[in-house]
Tab-separated table of C-alpha atoms and ligand atoms in Angstrom:
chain	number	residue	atom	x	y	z
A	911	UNK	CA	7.526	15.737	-10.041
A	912	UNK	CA	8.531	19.298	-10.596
A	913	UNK	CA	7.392	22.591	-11.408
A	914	UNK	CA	8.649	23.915	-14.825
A	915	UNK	CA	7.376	27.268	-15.956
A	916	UNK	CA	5.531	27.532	-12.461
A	917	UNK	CA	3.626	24.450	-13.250
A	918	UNK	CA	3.608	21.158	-11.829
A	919	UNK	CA	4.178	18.208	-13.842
A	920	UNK	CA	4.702	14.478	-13.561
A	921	UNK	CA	7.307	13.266	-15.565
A	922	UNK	CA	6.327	15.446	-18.837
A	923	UNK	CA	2.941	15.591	-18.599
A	924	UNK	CA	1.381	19.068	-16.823
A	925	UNK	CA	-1.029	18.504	-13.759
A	926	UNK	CA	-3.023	22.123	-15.120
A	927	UNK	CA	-3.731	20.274	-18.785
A	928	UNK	CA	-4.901	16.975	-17.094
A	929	UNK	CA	-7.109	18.184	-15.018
A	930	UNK	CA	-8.564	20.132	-18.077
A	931	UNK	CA	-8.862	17.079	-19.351
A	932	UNK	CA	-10.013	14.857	-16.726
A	933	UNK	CA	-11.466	17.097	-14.400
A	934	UNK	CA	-11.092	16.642	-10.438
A	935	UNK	CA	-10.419	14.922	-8.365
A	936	UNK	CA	-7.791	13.142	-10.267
A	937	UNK	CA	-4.959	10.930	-9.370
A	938	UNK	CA	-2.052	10.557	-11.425
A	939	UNK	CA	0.980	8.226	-11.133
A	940	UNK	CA	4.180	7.883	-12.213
A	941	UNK	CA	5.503	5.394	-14.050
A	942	UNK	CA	8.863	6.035	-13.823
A	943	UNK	CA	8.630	7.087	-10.126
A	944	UNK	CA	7.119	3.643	-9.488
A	945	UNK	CA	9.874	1.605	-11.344
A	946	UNK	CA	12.151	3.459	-9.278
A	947	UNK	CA	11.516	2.252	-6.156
A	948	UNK	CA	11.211	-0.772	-7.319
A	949	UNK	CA	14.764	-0.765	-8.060
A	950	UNK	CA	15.582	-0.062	-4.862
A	951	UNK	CA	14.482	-3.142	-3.444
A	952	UNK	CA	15.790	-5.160	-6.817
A	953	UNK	CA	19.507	-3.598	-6.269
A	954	UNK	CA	19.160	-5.015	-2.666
A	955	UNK	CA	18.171	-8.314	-3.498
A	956	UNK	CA	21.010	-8.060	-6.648
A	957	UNK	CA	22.589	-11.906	-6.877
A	958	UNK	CA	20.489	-13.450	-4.795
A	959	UNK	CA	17.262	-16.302	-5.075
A	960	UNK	CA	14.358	-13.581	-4.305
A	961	UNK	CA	10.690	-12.563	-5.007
A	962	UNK	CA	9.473	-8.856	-4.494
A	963	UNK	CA	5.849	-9.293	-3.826
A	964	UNK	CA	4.303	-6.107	-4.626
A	965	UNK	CA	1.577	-5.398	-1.428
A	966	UNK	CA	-1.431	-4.719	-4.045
A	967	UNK	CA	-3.496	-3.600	-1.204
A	968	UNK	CA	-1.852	-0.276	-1.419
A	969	UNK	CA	-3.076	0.589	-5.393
A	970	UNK	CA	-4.835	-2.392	-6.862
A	971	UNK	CA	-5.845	-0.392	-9.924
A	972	UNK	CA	-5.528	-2.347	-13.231
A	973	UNK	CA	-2.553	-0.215	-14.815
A	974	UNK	CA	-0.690	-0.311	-11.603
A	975	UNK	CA	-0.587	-3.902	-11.765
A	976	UNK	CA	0.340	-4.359	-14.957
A	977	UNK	CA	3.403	-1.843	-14.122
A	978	UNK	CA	4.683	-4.277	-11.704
A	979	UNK	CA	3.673	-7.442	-13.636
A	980	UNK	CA	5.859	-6.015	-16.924
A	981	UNK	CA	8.496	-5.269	-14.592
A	982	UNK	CA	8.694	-9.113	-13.235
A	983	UNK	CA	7.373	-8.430	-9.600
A	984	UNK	CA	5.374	-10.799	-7.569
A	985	UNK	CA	2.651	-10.241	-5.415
A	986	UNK	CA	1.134	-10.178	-2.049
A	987	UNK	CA	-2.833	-10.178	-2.444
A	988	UNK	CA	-5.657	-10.631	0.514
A	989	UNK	CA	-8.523	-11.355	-1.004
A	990	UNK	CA	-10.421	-13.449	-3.986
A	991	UNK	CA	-10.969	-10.336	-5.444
A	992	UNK	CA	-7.300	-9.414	-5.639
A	993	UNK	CA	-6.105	-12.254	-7.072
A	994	UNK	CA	-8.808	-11.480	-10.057
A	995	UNK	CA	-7.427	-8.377	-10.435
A	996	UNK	CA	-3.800	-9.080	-10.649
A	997	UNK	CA	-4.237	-12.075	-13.093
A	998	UNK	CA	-6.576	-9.985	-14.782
A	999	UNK	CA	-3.581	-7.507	-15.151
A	1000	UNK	CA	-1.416	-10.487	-16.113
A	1001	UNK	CA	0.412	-11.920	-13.133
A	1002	UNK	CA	2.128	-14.884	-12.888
A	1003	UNK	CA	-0.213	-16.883	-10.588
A	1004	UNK	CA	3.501	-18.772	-9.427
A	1005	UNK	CA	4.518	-15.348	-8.139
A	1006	UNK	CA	1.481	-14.667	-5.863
A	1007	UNK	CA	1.072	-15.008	-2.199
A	1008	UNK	CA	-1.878	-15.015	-0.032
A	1009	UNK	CA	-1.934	-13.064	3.053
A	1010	UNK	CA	-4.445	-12.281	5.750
A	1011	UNK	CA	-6.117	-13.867	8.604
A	1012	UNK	CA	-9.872	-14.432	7.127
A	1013	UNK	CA	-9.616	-16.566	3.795
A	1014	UNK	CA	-12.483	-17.929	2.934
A	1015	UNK	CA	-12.562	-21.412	1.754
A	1016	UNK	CA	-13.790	-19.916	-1.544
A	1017	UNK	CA	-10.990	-18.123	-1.756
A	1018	UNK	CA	-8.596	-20.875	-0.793
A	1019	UNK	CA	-10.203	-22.400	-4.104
A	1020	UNK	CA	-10.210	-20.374	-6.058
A	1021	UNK	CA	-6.295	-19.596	-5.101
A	1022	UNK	CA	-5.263	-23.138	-5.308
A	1023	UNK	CA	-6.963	-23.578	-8.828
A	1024	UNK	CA	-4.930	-20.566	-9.941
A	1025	UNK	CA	-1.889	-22.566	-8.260
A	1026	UNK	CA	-0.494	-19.747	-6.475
A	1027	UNK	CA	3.131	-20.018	-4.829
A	1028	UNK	CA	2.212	-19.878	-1.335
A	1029	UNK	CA	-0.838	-19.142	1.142
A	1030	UNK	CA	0.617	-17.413	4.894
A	1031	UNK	CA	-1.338	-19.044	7.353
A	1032	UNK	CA	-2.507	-17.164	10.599
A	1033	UNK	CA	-4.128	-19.276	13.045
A	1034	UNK	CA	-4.629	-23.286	13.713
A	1035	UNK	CA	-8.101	-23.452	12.900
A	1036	UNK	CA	-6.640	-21.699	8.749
A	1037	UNK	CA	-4.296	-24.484	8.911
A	1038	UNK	CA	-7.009	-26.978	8.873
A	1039	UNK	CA	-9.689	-25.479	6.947
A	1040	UNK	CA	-7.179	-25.059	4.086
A	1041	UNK	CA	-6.088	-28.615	4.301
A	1042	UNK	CA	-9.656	-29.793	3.705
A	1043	UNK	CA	-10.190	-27.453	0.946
A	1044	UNK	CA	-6.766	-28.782	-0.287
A	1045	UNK	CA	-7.938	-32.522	0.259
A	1046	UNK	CA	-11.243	-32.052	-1.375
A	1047	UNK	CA	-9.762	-30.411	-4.561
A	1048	UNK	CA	-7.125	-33.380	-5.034
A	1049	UNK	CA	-4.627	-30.840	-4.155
A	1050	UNK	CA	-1.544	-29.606	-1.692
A	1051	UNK	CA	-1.456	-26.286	-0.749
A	1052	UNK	CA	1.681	-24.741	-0.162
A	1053	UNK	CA	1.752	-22.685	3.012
A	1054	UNK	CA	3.910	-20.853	5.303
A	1055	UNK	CA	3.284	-19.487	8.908
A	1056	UNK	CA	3.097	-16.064	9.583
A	1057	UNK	CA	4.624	-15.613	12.844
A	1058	UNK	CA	3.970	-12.429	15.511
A	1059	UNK	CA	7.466	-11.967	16.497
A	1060	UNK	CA	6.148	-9.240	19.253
A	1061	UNK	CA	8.104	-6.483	17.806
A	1062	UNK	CA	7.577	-3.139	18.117
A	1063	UNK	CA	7.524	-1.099	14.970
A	1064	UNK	CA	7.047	2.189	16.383
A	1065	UNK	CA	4.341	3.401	13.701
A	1066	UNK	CA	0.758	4.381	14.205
A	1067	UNK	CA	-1.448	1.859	16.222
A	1068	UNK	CA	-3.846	0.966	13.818
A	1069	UNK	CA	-0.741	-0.076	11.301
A	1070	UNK	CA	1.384	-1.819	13.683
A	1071	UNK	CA	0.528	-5.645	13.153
A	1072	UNK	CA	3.252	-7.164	14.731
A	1073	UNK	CA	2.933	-6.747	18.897
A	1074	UNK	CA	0.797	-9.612	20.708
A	1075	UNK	CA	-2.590	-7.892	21.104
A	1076	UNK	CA	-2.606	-7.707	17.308
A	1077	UNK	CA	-4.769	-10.290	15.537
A	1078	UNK	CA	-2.589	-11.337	12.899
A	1079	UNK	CA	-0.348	-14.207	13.040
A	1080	UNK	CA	0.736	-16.977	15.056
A	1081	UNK	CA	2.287	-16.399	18.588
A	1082	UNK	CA	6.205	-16.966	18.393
A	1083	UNK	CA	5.982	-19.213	21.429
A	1084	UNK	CA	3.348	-21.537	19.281
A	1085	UNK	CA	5.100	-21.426	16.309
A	1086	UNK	CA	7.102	-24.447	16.165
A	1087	UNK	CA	3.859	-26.551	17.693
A	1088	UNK	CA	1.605	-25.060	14.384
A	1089	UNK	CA	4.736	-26.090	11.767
A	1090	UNK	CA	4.493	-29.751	13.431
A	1091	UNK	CA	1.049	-29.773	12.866
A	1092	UNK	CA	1.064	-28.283	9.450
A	1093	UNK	CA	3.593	-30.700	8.486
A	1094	UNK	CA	1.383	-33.358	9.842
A	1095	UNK	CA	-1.462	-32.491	7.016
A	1096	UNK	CA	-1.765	-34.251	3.777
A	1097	UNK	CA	-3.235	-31.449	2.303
A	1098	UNK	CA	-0.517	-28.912	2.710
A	1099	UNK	CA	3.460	-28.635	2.121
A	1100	UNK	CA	5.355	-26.573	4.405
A	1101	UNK	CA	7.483	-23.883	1.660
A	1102	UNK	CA	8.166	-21.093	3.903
A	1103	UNK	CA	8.045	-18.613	6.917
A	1104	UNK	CA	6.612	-15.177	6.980
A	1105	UNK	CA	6.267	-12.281	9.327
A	1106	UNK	CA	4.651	-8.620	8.947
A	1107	UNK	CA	5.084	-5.811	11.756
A	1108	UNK	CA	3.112	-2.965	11.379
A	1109	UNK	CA	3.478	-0.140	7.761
A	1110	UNK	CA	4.913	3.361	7.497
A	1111	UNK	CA	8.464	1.793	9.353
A	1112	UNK	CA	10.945	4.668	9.140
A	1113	UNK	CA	13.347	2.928	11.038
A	1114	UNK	CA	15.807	-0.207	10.292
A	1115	UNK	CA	15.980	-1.490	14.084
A	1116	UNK	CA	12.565	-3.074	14.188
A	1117	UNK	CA	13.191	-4.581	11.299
A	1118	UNK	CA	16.438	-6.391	12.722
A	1119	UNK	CA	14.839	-7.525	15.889
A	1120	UNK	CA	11.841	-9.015	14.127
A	1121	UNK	CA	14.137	-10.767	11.732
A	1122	UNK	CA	16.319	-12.290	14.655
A	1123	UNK	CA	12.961	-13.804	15.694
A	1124	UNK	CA	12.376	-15.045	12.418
A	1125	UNK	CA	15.850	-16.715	12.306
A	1126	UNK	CA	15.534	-17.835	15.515
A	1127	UNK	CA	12.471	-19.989	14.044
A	1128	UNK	CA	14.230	-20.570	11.431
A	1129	UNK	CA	16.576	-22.784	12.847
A	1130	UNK	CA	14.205	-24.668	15.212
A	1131	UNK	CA	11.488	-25.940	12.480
A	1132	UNK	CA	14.147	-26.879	10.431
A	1133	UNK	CA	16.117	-28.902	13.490
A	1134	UNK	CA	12.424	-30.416	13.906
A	1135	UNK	CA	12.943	-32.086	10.378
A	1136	UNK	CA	10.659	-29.080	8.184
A	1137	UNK	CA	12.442	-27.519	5.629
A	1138	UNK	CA	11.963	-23.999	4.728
A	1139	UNK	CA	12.374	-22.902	1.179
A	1140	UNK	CA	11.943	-19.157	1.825
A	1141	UNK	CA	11.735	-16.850	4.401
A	1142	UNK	CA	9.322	-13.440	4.000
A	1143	UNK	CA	9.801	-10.770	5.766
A	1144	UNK	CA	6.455	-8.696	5.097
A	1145	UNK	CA	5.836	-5.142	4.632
A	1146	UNK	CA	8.004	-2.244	2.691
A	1147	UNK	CA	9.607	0.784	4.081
A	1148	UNK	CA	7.828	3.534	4.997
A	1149	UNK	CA	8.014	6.935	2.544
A	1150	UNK	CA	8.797	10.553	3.630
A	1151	UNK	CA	5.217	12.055	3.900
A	1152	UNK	CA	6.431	14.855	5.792
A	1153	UNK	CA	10.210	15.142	6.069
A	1154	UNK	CA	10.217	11.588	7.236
A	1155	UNK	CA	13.844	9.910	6.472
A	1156	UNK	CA	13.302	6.080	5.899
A	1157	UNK	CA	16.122	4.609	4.542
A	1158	UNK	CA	17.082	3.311	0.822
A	1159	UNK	CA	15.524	-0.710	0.481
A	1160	UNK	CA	18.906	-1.964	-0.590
A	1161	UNK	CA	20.382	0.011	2.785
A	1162	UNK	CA	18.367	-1.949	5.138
A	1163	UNK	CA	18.720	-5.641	2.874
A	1164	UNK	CA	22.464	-5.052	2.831
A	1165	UNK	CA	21.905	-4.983	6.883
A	1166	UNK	CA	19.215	-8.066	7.043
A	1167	UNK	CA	21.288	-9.912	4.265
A	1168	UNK	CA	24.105	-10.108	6.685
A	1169	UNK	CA	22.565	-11.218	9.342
A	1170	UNK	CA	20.892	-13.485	7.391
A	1171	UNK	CA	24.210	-15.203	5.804
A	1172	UNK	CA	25.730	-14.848	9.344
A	1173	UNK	CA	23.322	-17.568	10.014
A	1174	UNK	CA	23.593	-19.328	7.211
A	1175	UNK	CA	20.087	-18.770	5.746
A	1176	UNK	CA	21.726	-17.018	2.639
A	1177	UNK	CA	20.593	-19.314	-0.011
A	1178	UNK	CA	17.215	-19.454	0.844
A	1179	UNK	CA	14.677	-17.820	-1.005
A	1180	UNK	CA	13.960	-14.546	0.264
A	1181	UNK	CA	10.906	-12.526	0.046
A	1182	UNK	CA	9.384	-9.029	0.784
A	1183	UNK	CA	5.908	-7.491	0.249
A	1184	UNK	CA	6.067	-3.983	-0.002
A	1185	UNK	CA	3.267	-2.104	-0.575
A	1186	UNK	CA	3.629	1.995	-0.134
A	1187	UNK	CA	6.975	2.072	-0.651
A	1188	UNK	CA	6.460	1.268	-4.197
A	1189	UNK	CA	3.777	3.218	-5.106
A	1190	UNK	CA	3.113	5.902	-2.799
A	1191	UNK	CA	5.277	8.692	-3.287
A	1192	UNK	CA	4.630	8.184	-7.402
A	1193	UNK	CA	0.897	9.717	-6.829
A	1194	UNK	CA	-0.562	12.861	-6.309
A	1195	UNK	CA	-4.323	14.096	-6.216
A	1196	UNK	CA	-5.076	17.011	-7.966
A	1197	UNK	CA	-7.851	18.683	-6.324
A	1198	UNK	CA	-10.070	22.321	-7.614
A	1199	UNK	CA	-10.554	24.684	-4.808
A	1200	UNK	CA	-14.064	25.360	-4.605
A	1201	UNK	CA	-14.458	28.179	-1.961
A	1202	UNK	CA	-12.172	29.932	0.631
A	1203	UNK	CA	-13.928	30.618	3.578
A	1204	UNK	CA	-13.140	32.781	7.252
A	1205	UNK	CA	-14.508	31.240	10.001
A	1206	UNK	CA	-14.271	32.600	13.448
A	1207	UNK	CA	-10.920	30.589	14.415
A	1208	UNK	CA	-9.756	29.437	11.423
A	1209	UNK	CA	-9.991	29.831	7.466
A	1210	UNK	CA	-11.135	27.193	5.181
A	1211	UNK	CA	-9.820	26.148	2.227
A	1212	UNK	CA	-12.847	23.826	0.779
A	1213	UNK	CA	-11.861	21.938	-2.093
A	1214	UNK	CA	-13.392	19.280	-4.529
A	1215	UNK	CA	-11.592	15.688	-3.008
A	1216	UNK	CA	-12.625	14.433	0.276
A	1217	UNK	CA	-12.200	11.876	2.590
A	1218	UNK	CA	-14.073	9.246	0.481
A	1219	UNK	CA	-11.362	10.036	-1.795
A	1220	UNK	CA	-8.079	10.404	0.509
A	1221	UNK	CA	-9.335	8.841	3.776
A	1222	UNK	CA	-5.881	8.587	5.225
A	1223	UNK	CA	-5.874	12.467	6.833
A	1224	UNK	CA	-9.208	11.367	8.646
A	1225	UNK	CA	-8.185	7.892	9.799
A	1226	UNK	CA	-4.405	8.049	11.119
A	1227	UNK	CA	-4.608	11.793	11.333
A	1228	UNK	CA	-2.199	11.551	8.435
A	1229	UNK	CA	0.187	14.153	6.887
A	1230	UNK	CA	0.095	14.597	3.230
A	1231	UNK	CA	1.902	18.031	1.362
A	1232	UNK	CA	-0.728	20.195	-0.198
A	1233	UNK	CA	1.046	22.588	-3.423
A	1234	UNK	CA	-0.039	24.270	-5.793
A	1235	UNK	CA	-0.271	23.043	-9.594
A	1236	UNK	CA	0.066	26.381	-10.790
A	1237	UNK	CA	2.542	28.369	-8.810
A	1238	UNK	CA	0.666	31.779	-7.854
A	1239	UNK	CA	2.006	34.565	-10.057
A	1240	UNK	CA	0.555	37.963	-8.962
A	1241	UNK	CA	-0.231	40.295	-12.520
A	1242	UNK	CA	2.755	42.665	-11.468
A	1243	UNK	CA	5.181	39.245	-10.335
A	1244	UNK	CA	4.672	39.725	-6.864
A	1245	UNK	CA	3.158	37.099	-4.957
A	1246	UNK	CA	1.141	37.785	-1.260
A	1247	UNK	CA	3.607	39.416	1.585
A	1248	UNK	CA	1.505	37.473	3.998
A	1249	UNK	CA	0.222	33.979	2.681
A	1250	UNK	CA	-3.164	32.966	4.314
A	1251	UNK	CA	-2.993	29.755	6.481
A	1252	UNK	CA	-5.938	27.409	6.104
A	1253	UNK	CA	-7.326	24.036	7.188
A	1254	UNK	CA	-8.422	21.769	3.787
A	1255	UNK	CA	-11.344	20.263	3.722
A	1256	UNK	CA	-13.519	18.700	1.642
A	1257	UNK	CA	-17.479	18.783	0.582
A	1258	UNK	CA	-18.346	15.812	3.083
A	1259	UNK	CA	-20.715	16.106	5.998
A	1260	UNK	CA	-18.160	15.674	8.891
A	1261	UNK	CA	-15.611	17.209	10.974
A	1262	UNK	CA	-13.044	14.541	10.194
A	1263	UNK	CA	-12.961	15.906	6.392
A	1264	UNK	CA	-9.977	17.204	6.194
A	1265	UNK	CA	-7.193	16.908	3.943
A	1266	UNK	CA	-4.280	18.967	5.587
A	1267	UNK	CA	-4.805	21.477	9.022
A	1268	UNK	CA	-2.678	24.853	8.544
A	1269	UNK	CA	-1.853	25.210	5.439
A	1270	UNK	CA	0.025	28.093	3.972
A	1271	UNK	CA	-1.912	28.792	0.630
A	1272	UNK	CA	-2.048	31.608	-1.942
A	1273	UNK	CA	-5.402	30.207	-3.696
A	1274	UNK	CA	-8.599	31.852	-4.892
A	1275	UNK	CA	-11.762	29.494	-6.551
A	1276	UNK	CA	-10.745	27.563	-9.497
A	1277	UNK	CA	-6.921	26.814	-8.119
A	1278	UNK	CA	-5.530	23.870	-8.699
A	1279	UNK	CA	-3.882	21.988	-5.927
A	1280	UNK	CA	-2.028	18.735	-5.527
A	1281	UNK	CA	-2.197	16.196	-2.271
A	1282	UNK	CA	1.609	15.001	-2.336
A	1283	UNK	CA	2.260	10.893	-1.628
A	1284	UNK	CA	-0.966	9.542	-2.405
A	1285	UNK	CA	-0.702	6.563	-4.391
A	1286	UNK	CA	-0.621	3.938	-1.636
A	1287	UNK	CA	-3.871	3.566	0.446
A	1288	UNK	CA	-5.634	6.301	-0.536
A	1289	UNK	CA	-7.900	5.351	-4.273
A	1290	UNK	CA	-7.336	1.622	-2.701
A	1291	UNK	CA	-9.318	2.549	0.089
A	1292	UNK	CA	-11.703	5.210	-1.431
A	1293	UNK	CA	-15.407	4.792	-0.805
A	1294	UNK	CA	-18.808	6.415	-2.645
A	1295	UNK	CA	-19.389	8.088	1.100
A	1296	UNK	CA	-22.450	10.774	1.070
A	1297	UNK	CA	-22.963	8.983	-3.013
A	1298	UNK	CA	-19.494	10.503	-4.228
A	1299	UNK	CA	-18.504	8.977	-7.534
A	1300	UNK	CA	-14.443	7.839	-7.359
A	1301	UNK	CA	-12.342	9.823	-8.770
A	1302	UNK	CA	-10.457	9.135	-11.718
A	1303	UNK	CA	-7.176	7.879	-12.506
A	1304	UNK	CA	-4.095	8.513	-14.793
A	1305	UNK	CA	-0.439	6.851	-15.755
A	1306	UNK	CA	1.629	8.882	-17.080
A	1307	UNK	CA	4.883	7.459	-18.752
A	1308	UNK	CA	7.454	10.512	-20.142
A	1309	UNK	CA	4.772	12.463	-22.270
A	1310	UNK	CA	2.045	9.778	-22.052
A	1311	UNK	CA	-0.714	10.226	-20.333
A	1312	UNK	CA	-3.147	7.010	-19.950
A	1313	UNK	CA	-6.425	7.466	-18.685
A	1314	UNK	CA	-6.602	3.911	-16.354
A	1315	UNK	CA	-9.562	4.193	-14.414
A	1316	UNK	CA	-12.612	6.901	-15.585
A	1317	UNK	CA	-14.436	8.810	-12.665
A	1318	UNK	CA	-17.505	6.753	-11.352
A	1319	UNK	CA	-20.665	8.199	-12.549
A	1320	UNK	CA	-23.542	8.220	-10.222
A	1321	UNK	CA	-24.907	5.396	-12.731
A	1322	UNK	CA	-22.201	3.308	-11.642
A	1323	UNK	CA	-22.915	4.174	-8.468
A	1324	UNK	CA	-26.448	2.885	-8.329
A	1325	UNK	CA	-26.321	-0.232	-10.815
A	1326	UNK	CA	-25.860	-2.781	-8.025
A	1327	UNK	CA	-29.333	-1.597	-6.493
A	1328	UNK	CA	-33.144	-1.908	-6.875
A	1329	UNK	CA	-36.499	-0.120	-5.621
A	1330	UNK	CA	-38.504	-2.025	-3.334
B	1585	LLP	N1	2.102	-7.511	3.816
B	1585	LLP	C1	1.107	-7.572	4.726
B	1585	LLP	C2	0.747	-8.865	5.297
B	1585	LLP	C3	0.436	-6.396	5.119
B	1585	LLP	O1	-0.528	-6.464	6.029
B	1585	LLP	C4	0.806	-5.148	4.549
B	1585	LLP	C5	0.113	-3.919	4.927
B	1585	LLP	C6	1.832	-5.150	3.590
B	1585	LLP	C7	2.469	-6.342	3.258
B	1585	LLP	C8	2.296	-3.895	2.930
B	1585	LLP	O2	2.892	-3.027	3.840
B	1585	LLP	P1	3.608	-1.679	3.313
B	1585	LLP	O3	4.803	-2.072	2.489
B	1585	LLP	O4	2.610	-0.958	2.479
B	1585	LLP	O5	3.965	-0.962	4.545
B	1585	LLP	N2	-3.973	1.800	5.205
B	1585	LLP	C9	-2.799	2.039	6.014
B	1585	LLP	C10	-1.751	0.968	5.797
B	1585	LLP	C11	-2.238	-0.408	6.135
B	1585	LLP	C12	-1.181	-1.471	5.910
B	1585	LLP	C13	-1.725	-2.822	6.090
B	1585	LLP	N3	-0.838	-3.887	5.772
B	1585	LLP	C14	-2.253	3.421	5.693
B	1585	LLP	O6	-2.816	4.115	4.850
B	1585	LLP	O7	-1.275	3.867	6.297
């Protein structure tokens, strides 16, 4: 992304003519950016037996899928519904795992029929349930238990999943106890091992302690007699939302690949699941200002995406960049001495609707803007809040601009209901 001519652009495609085009809110992704970070994580995992399981959670749009499917990637999915999507998008059901700690038996069906690679298992009572539905359906379910290895990630409490008052996974201490058990089931074959400690990780350390744990584990199921095939170790990095300095994904696997050889795990297959990493810096929202407005205390920049679109702002109190598409050239050249500083909110009924608090901005009505890192979690986790339609989405790839998802019309909106 970069301005050229004091426009913004993705790749080679201007953020002023799509929104012409499309109209606002709009997200657009890039291709290449996406690809990108993928090969961070593939020039990590370079020579070895591995599967990058792209998090779909974070963007499960059709196009982004299919971007990761082309490119060979796996994927992590949580519901029934995801694993539609991503064979919809053309997936290689062999390369899917299922995560989460509330699969329905439906779901376990409907994932075993598709004869995905491996279901992580969070609790005793999964374990069973998923051996019946494995039983029943002349099937064995290949599992692996995701373990809690009570690490702190050091990332905002609602996206730290690791620590014991979380409620995924299985205690460490009860680990070895569940892979007995699982073993002990007909239905299922023990394939692997799994952890996840929290998103938005800017740091390597946690990541080393929690895979200690693993390794630890490791090495006592397998002394019990269980083999495991592959060990995952969960989430992505996090991304620089605001001059945030995660490191490269082959920088921290050149650190957990040598503590994994060091103990001998080397040839095992390995697995990650990132999510935001791999999509989130390669998306932006472009967003019309709709009003500038004094208040007593502050000024108001109200603009035409909201919280139902980007919800992130309102529920971690999240950063995301706010620039201009257009850069602000005054008639004579000379742009404002003193730039106005403004909170950005949106059209929804609450106080939480914001988008960005203190803002420099030079913008009048009719501006352009763009809301920086926002493909991962934000259209994923959009909502039609106070009957908003979703906003549309775009891929661009060098020049080519694909329109993947069109903005929700309140039609759409309504079709699921009916009048008394
Ligand atoms: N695997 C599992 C089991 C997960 O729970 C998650 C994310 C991932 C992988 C992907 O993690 P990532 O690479 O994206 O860090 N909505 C929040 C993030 C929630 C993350 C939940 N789990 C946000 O907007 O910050």
């Amino acid at each position: 992304m970069a301005y050229k001519n004091d426009e913004l652009y993705v790749e080679d495609a201007s953020l002023v003519a799509l929104a012409r085009e499309h109209h606002t809110p709009l997200f657009v992704y890039s291709k290449s950016a996406m690809l990108s970070s993928l090969s961070a994580y593939q020039r990590g995992f370079a020579g070895r037996n591995a599967l990058i399981c792209y998090a779909m959670k974070a963007n499960s749009s059709l196009g982004v899928l299919q971007v990761f499917a082309e490119a060979g990637c796996g994927f992590d999915i949580v519901s029934g519904g995801e694993l539609t999507r991503v064979l919809k998008a053309g997936a290689d059901p062999q390369k899917v795992i299922f995560s989460g700690v509330g699969k329905t038996r439906a779901e376990m069906r409907q994932a075993l029929d598709a004869g995905i690679a491996c279901f992580n298992v969070e609790s005793i009572p999964e374990l069973d349930v998923l051996n019946e539905v494995a039983l029943s359906a002349g099937k064995v379910a290949p599992i692996s238990l995701r373990v809690n290895p009570n690490v702190d990630p050091k990332t905002h409490p609602y996206i730290s999943t690791g620590l014991k008052g979380n409620k995924f996974g299985i205690a460490h201490e009860e680990a070895l106890a569940t892979y007995r058990h699982a073993a002990s089931l007909k239905g299922l074959r023990v394939v692997g091992i799994d952890c996840h400690i929290g998103s938005q990780i800017t740091t390597i350390t946690p990541y080393l302690d929690a895979m200690d744990r693993v390794l630890d584990l490791v090495a006592n199921v397998e002394a019990a007699g269980i083999p495991i095939h592959h060990i995952d170790f969960g989430g992505g990095l996090g991304i620089n939302y605001n001059g945030d300095t995660p490191p490269e994904a082959d920088v921290l696997w050149a650190q957990l690949l040598t503590k994994i050889d060091a103990r001998g795990f080397g040839s095992k297959q390995l697995m990650i699941e990132p999510g935001r990493s791999l999509v989130g810096n390669a998306g932006v929202c472009v967003t019309e200002v709709l009003y500038t407005k004094q208040g007593s205390d502050k000024s108001f920049c109200i603009v035409d995406a909201a919280m139902n679109d980007l919800p992130r702002p309102a529920m971690y109190q999240a950063y995301h960049g706010i620039v201009p598409c257009k850069l602000p050239a005054k008639p004579d050249g000379i742009r404002l001495a003193r730039v106005p500083i403004y909170d950005v909110v949106g059209p929804v009924c609450e106080s939480g609707d914001w988008l960005g608090k203190d803002r420099e901005l030079d913008v009048v009505s009719g501006d352009l803007l763009a809301v920086l890192s926002t493909g991962a979690y934000c259209m994923a986790m959009a909502s039609n809040y106070n009957s908003r339609g979703r906003a549309a989405e775009v891929l661009v790839d060098g020049d080519t601009a694909t329109l993947i998802r069109s903005r929700e019309t309140i039609e759409d909106q309504m079709k699921m209901e009916k009048l008394l």
